[in-house]
Amino acid sequence: MSPAITPAKPYMLSLALQTLLICVPVFVAAIALSVWTTELADIIFTAIADAYLQVSTFVAATFLIFYGIEKILNIDATEILRRKTIWQVPIAAGLGALPGCGGAIIVITQYVTGRLSFGSVVAVLTATMGDAAFLLIAQEPLTGIAIMMMGFGVGSVSGWIVNYLHGADFMRQNGSVREFDEPHNRDASSSWLDRMWYLILIPGIILAGLVAFQVDVDAMFASSFHQKPATLIGVVGGTLALAMRLAPHFGMPGDVGFSNSGGMFRRTVADTNFVTVWVIGAYLLFELTIYFTGVDLKALFDGWALFTPLVAILIGFLPGCGPQVLVTTMYLAGYVPLSAQIGNAISNDGDALFPAIAIAPRVAVVATLYSAVPAVIISYGWFFIME
């Protein structure tokens, strides 16, 4: 007589089926990358891969460091950040001045949960240069470091002024505190899915470091097995993040107990997936809009030199690092002056603006507008005095 099936077995079978279904779009995307070779397909797959390699990997690394410090040193880093001291704003500006957008994303989430002031949000968005910082540091290291230091200083002063004018709880709804581990920020997961997620992340971080310094990683690692191995990893990693994040909306919650465990590695996966969905969506929206409309951003710089810094500042309002990398590329090529690069560096929020808009849209817009004020003053001050 066969033993009776315990209640745990049907659950495990159901969980195994969910895991398989969550992986289906990942396999489909990997296969489609090889067989779907049209120009439109290349744009879509490149956008997904770029979002993962240029943003998600750095965000994940930042979260791991942030949560790792908490665990190893047995401290509550968010509690340290939330203390209403004069150092809160420059700490936020310092996180923003780091290359990439991971530090800025952490500050945004901590503001929403009531741990940081509005001035800290202004400071971090003003100091953030995004992924364009990697390109500038790689080709003009002294200029890159100088602009990072300038962003830190301007961000700190801007944040202090805003806190003085409006108070720490400005624009926070009714001064309320919102926990960031609400159900809307949970994804479908299991120990197996998380292991696969980290297995993809490891080479992803290595490739991301090379991409940040403008290395053609597809050409570097191309082989007879696959001509675009880096793009493949980016597409697989990005699609897995999308699938895990969206699965609960299709009745596949995964291992709920595991998803809610809240450990350092689990929190990193969940928070990174949340950011990845918005970044991939924005990358696709931007690239497809350019593809179908034929807009040429370079043409925006044609005309009178007086308006070049202003155009660069306005481009800085666009979410994402793509337009900002374009401005930096044009500066390095000699098409735009340093004043335009300075204005764009201060006004742009990089990929941090995507989750900021998703989490707190009004806060993101107002903080971005505040960052435009020093961008105009400093860029045009440099334009008239030095150029």
PDB file of C-alpha atoms in Angstrom, residues 73-217:
ATOM      1  CA  LEU A  73      28.387  45.219  11.577  1.00  0.00           C
ATOM      2  CA  ASN A  74      25.061  44.430  13.216  1.00  0.00           C
ATOM      3  CA  ILE A  75      23.798  47.963  12.673  1.00  0.00           C
ATOM      4  CA  ASP A  76      20.675  49.446  11.211  1.00  0.00           C
ATOM      5  CA  ALA A  77      22.065  51.609   8.420  1.00  0.00           C
ATOM      6  CA  THR A  78      18.639  53.028   7.632  1.00  0.00           C
ATOM      7  CA  GLU A  79      18.278  54.066  11.267  1.00  0.00           C
ATOM      8  CA  ILE A  80      21.580  55.934  11.009  1.00  0.00           C
ATOM      9  CA  LEU A  81      20.382  57.632   7.829  1.00  0.00           C
ATOM     10  CA  ARG A  82      17.051  58.639   9.347  1.00  0.00           C
ATOM     11  CA  ARG A  83      18.556  60.525  12.285  1.00  0.00           C
ATOM     12  CA  LYS A  84      17.716  64.168  11.776  1.00  0.00           C
ATOM     13  CA  THR A  85      21.249  65.487  11.929  1.00  0.00           C
ATOM     14  CA  ILE A  86      23.101  67.891   9.687  1.00  0.00           C
ATOM     15  CA  TRP A  87      25.010  64.908   8.224  1.00  0.00           C
ATOM     16  CA  GLN A  88      21.958  63.221   6.717  1.00  0.00           C
ATOM     17  CA  VAL A  89      21.970  65.397   3.608  1.00  0.00           C
ATOM     18  CA  PRO A  90      25.700  65.064   2.736  1.00  0.00           C
ATOM     19  CA  ILE A  91      25.488  61.284   3.278  1.00  0.00           C
ATOM     20  CA  ALA A  92      22.668  61.204   0.723  1.00  0.00           C
ATOM     21  CA  ALA A  93      24.680  63.431  -1.621  1.00  0.00           C
ATOM     22  CA  GLY A  94      27.652  61.110  -1.222  1.00  0.00           C
ATOM     23  CA  LEU A  95      25.542  58.114  -2.221  1.00  0.00           C
ATOM     24  CA  GLY A  96      24.324  60.061  -5.247  1.00  0.00           C
ATOM     25  CA  ALA A  97      27.826  61.124  -6.285  1.00  0.00           C
ATOM     26  CA  LEU A  98      28.895  57.493  -6.634  1.00  0.00           C
ATOM     27  CA  PRO A  99      28.953  56.338 -10.287  1.00  0.00           C
ATOM     28  CA  GLY A 100      25.753  54.594 -11.271  1.00  0.00           C
ATOM     29  CA  CYS A 101      22.310  55.039  -9.760  1.00  0.00           C
ATOM     30  CA  GLY A 102      22.148  52.456  -6.970  1.00  0.00           C
ATOM     31  CA  GLY A 103      22.887  54.927  -4.170  1.00  0.00           C
ATOM     32  CA  ALA A 104      20.195  57.317  -5.371  1.00  0.00           C
ATOM     33  CA  ILE A 105      17.626  54.532  -5.524  1.00  0.00           C
ATOM     34  CA  ILE A 106      18.352  53.593  -1.910  1.00  0.00           C
ATOM     35  CA  VAL A 107      17.828  57.193  -0.778  1.00  0.00           C
ATOM     36  CA  ILE A 108      14.513  57.432  -2.649  1.00  0.00           C
ATOM     37  CA  THR A 109      13.176  54.279  -0.980  1.00  0.00           C
ATOM     38  CA  GLN A 110      14.326  55.478   2.440  1.00  0.00           C
ATOM     39  CA  TYR A 111      12.531  58.807   1.954  1.00  0.00           C
ATOM     40  CA  VAL A 112       9.280  57.013   1.146  1.00  0.00           C
ATOM     41  CA  THR A 113       9.554  54.919   4.308  1.00  0.00           C
ATOM     42  CA  GLY A 114       9.956  58.091   6.363  1.00  0.00           C
ATOM     43  CA  ARG A 115      13.630  57.606   7.161  1.00  0.00           C
ATOM     44  CA  LEU A 116      15.080  60.520   5.176  1.00  0.00           C
ATOM     45  CA  SER A 117      14.193  64.163   4.598  1.00  0.00           C
ATOM     46  CA  PHE A 118      13.035  65.744   1.347  1.00  0.00           C
ATOM     47  CA  GLY A 119      16.300  67.673   1.281  1.00  0.00           C
ATOM     48  CA  SER A 120      18.109  64.332   1.124  1.00  0.00           C
ATOM     49  CA  VAL A 121      16.146  63.458  -2.018  1.00  0.00           C
ATOM     50  CA  VAL A 122      17.086  66.782  -3.618  1.00  0.00           C
ATOM     51  CA  ALA A 123      20.703  66.244  -2.568  1.00  0.00           C
ATOM     52  CA  VAL A 124      20.980  62.754  -4.021  1.00  0.00           C
ATOM     53  CA  LEU A 125      19.240  63.593  -7.313  1.00  0.00           C
ATOM     54  CA  THR A 126      21.366  66.726  -7.727  1.00  0.00           C
ATOM     55  CA  ALA A 127      24.588  64.812  -7.046  1.00  0.00           C
ATOM     56  CA  THR A 128      23.691  61.846  -9.269  1.00  0.00           C
ATOM     57  CA  MET A 129      25.308  61.664 -12.691  1.00  0.00           C
ATOM     58  CA  GLY A 130      24.298  58.068 -13.342  1.00  0.00           C
ATOM     59  CA  ASP A 131      26.143  55.698 -15.629  1.00  0.00           C
ATOM     60  CA  ALA A 132      27.537  58.605 -17.641  1.00  0.00           C
ATOM     61  CA  ALA A 133      30.046  59.026 -14.789  1.00  0.00           C
ATOM     62  CA  PHE A 134      31.738  55.751 -15.751  1.00  0.00           C
ATOM     63  CA  LEU A 135      32.277  56.963 -19.315  1.00  0.00           C
ATOM     64  CA  LEU A 136      33.621  60.349 -18.223  1.00  0.00           C
ATOM     65  CA  ILE A 137      35.973  58.837 -15.609  1.00  0.00           C
ATOM     66  CA  ALA A 138      37.264  56.299 -18.137  1.00  0.00           C
ATOM     67  CA  GLN A 139      38.240  58.926 -20.732  1.00  0.00           C
ATOM     68  CA  GLU A 140      38.800  62.094 -18.676  1.00  0.00           C
ATOM     69  CA  PRO A 141      39.373  60.928 -15.087  1.00  0.00           C
ATOM     70  CA  LEU A 142      40.277  64.335 -13.651  1.00  0.00           C
ATOM     71  CA  THR A 143      37.192  65.942 -15.186  1.00  0.00           C
ATOM     72  CA  GLY A 144      35.021  63.060 -14.016  1.00  0.00           C
ATOM     73  CA  ILE A 145      36.277  63.222 -10.428  1.00  0.00           C
ATOM     74  CA  ALA A 146      35.944  67.018 -10.405  1.00  0.00           C
ATOM     75  CA  ILE A 147      32.323  66.846 -11.552  1.00  0.00           C
ATOM     76  CA  MET A 148      31.556  64.137  -8.981  1.00  0.00           C
ATOM     77  CA  MET A 149      33.005  66.341  -6.223  1.00  0.00           C
ATOM     78  CA  MET A 150      31.068  69.303  -7.561  1.00  0.00           C
ATOM     79  CA  GLY A 151      27.863  67.247  -7.561  1.00  0.00           C
ATOM     80  CA  PHE A 152      28.487  66.242  -3.965  1.00  0.00           C
ATOM     81  CA  GLY A 153      29.018  69.852  -2.884  1.00  0.00           C
ATOM     82  CA  VAL A 154      26.109  71.302  -4.845  1.00  0.00           C
ATOM     83  CA  GLY A 155      23.825  68.462  -3.734  1.00  0.00           C
ATOM     84  CA  SER A 156      24.694  68.962  -0.068  1.00  0.00           C
ATOM     85  CA  VAL A 157      24.106  72.719  -0.158  1.00  0.00           C
ATOM     86  CA  SER A 158      20.876  72.317  -2.143  1.00  0.00           C
ATOM     87  CA  GLY A 159      19.556  69.717   0.294  1.00  0.00           C
ATOM     88  CA  TRP A 160      20.336  71.867   3.338  1.00  0.00           C
ATOM     89  CA  ILE A 161      18.625  74.887   1.773  1.00  0.00           C
ATOM     90  CA  VAL A 162      15.513  72.875   0.850  1.00  0.00           C
ATOM     91  CA  ASN A 163      15.253  71.397   4.345  1.00  0.00           C
ATOM     92  CA  TYR A 164      15.607  74.883   5.828  1.00  0.00           C
ATOM     93  CA  LEU A 165      12.870  76.261   3.571  1.00  0.00           C
ATOM     94  CA  HIS A 166      10.385  73.382   3.689  1.00  0.00           C
ATOM     95  CA  GLY A 167      11.261  71.080   6.563  1.00  0.00           C
ATOM     96  CA  ALA A 168      12.251  67.414   6.492  1.00  0.00           C
ATOM     97  CA  ASP A 169       8.737  66.043   5.857  1.00  0.00           C
ATOM     98  CA  PHE A 170       7.942  68.273   2.881  1.00  0.00           C
ATOM     99  CA  MET A 171       5.814  66.434   0.265  1.00  0.00           C
ATOM    100  CA  ARG A 172       5.502  63.304   2.398  1.00  0.00           C
ATOM    101  CA  GLN A 173       1.796  62.507   2.472  1.00  0.00           C
ATOM    102  CA  ASN A 174       0.435  63.554   5.878  1.00  0.00           C
ATOM    103  CA  GLY A 175       3.904  62.923   7.265  1.00  0.00           C
ATOM    104  CA  SER A 176       3.125  59.214   7.124  1.00  0.00           C
ATOM    105  CA  VAL A 177       5.650  56.408   7.098  1.00  0.00           C
ATOM    106  CA  ARG A 178       5.205  53.709   4.484  1.00  0.00           C
ATOM    107  CA  GLU A 179       6.896  50.358   4.815  1.00  0.00           C
ATOM    108  CA  PHE A 180       8.672  49.334   1.646  1.00  0.00           C
ATOM    109  CA  ASP A 181       8.059  45.628   2.146  1.00  0.00           C
ATOM    110  CA  GLU A 182       4.356  45.920   1.330  1.00  0.00           C
ATOM    111  CA  PRO A 183       2.808  43.217  -0.897  1.00  0.00           C
ATOM    112  CA  HIS A 184       3.176  45.397  -3.997  1.00  0.00           C
ATOM    113  CA  ASN A 185       6.942  45.106  -3.687  1.00  0.00           C
ATOM    114  CA  ARG A 186       7.042  41.312  -3.327  1.00  0.00           C
ATOM    115  CA  ASP A 187       7.918  39.029  -6.188  1.00  0.00           C
ATOM    116  CA  ALA A 188       7.394  35.338  -6.832  1.00  0.00           C
ATOM    117  CA  SER A 189      10.413  33.423  -5.665  1.00  0.00           C
ATOM    118  CA  SER A 190      11.832  30.236  -4.240  1.00  0.00           C
ATOM    119  CA  SER A 191      15.281  29.223  -3.079  1.00  0.00           C
ATOM    120  CA  TRP A 192      15.908  27.676  -6.512  1.00  0.00           C
ATOM    121  CA  LEU A 193      14.884  30.836  -8.405  1.00  0.00           C
ATOM    122  CA  ASP A 194      17.020  33.043  -6.201  1.00  0.00           C
ATOM    123  CA  ARG A 195      20.036  30.790  -6.761  1.00  0.00           C
ATOM    124  CA  MET A 196      19.534  31.024 -10.507  1.00  0.00           C
ATOM    125  CA  TRP A 197      19.142  34.804 -10.181  1.00  0.00           C
ATOM    126  CA  TYR A 198      22.507  35.120  -8.435  1.00  0.00           C
ATOM    127  CA  LEU A 199      24.129  32.692 -10.868  1.00  0.00           C
ATOM    128  CA  ILE A 200      23.246  35.125 -13.656  1.00  0.00           C
ATOM    129  CA  LEU A 201      24.208  38.170 -11.582  1.00  0.00           C
ATOM    130  CA  ILE A 202      27.832  37.070 -11.043  1.00  0.00           C
ATOM    131  CA  PRO A 203      28.910  37.238 -14.711  1.00  0.00           C
ATOM    132  CA  GLY A 204      26.505  40.136 -15.148  1.00  0.00           C
ATOM    133  CA  ILE A 205      28.447  42.290 -12.687  1.00  0.00           C
ATOM    134  CA  ILE A 206      31.739  41.472 -14.422  1.00  0.00           C
ATOM    135  CA  LEU A 207      30.288  42.362 -17.815  1.00  0.00           C
ATOM    136  CA  ALA A 208      28.687  45.505 -16.377  1.00  0.00           C
ATOM    137  CA  GLY A 209      32.079  46.745 -15.194  1.00  0.00           C
ATOM    138  CA  LEU A 210      33.492  46.297 -18.685  1.00  0.00           C
ATOM    139  CA  VAL A 211      30.457  47.907 -20.327  1.00  0.00           C
ATOM    140  CA  ALA A 212      30.758  50.916 -18.016  1.00  0.00           C
ATOM    141  CA  PHE A 213      34.185  51.580 -19.531  1.00  0.00           C
ATOM    142  CA  GLN A 214      32.822  51.246 -23.079  1.00  0.00           C
ATOM    143  CA  VAL A 215      34.215  47.768 -23.785  1.00  0.00           C
ATOM    144  CA  ASP A 216      32.377  45.840 -26.519  1.00  0.00           C
ATOM    145  CA  VAL A 217      31.764  42.744 -24.397  1.00  0.00           C
TER     146      VAL A 217
END
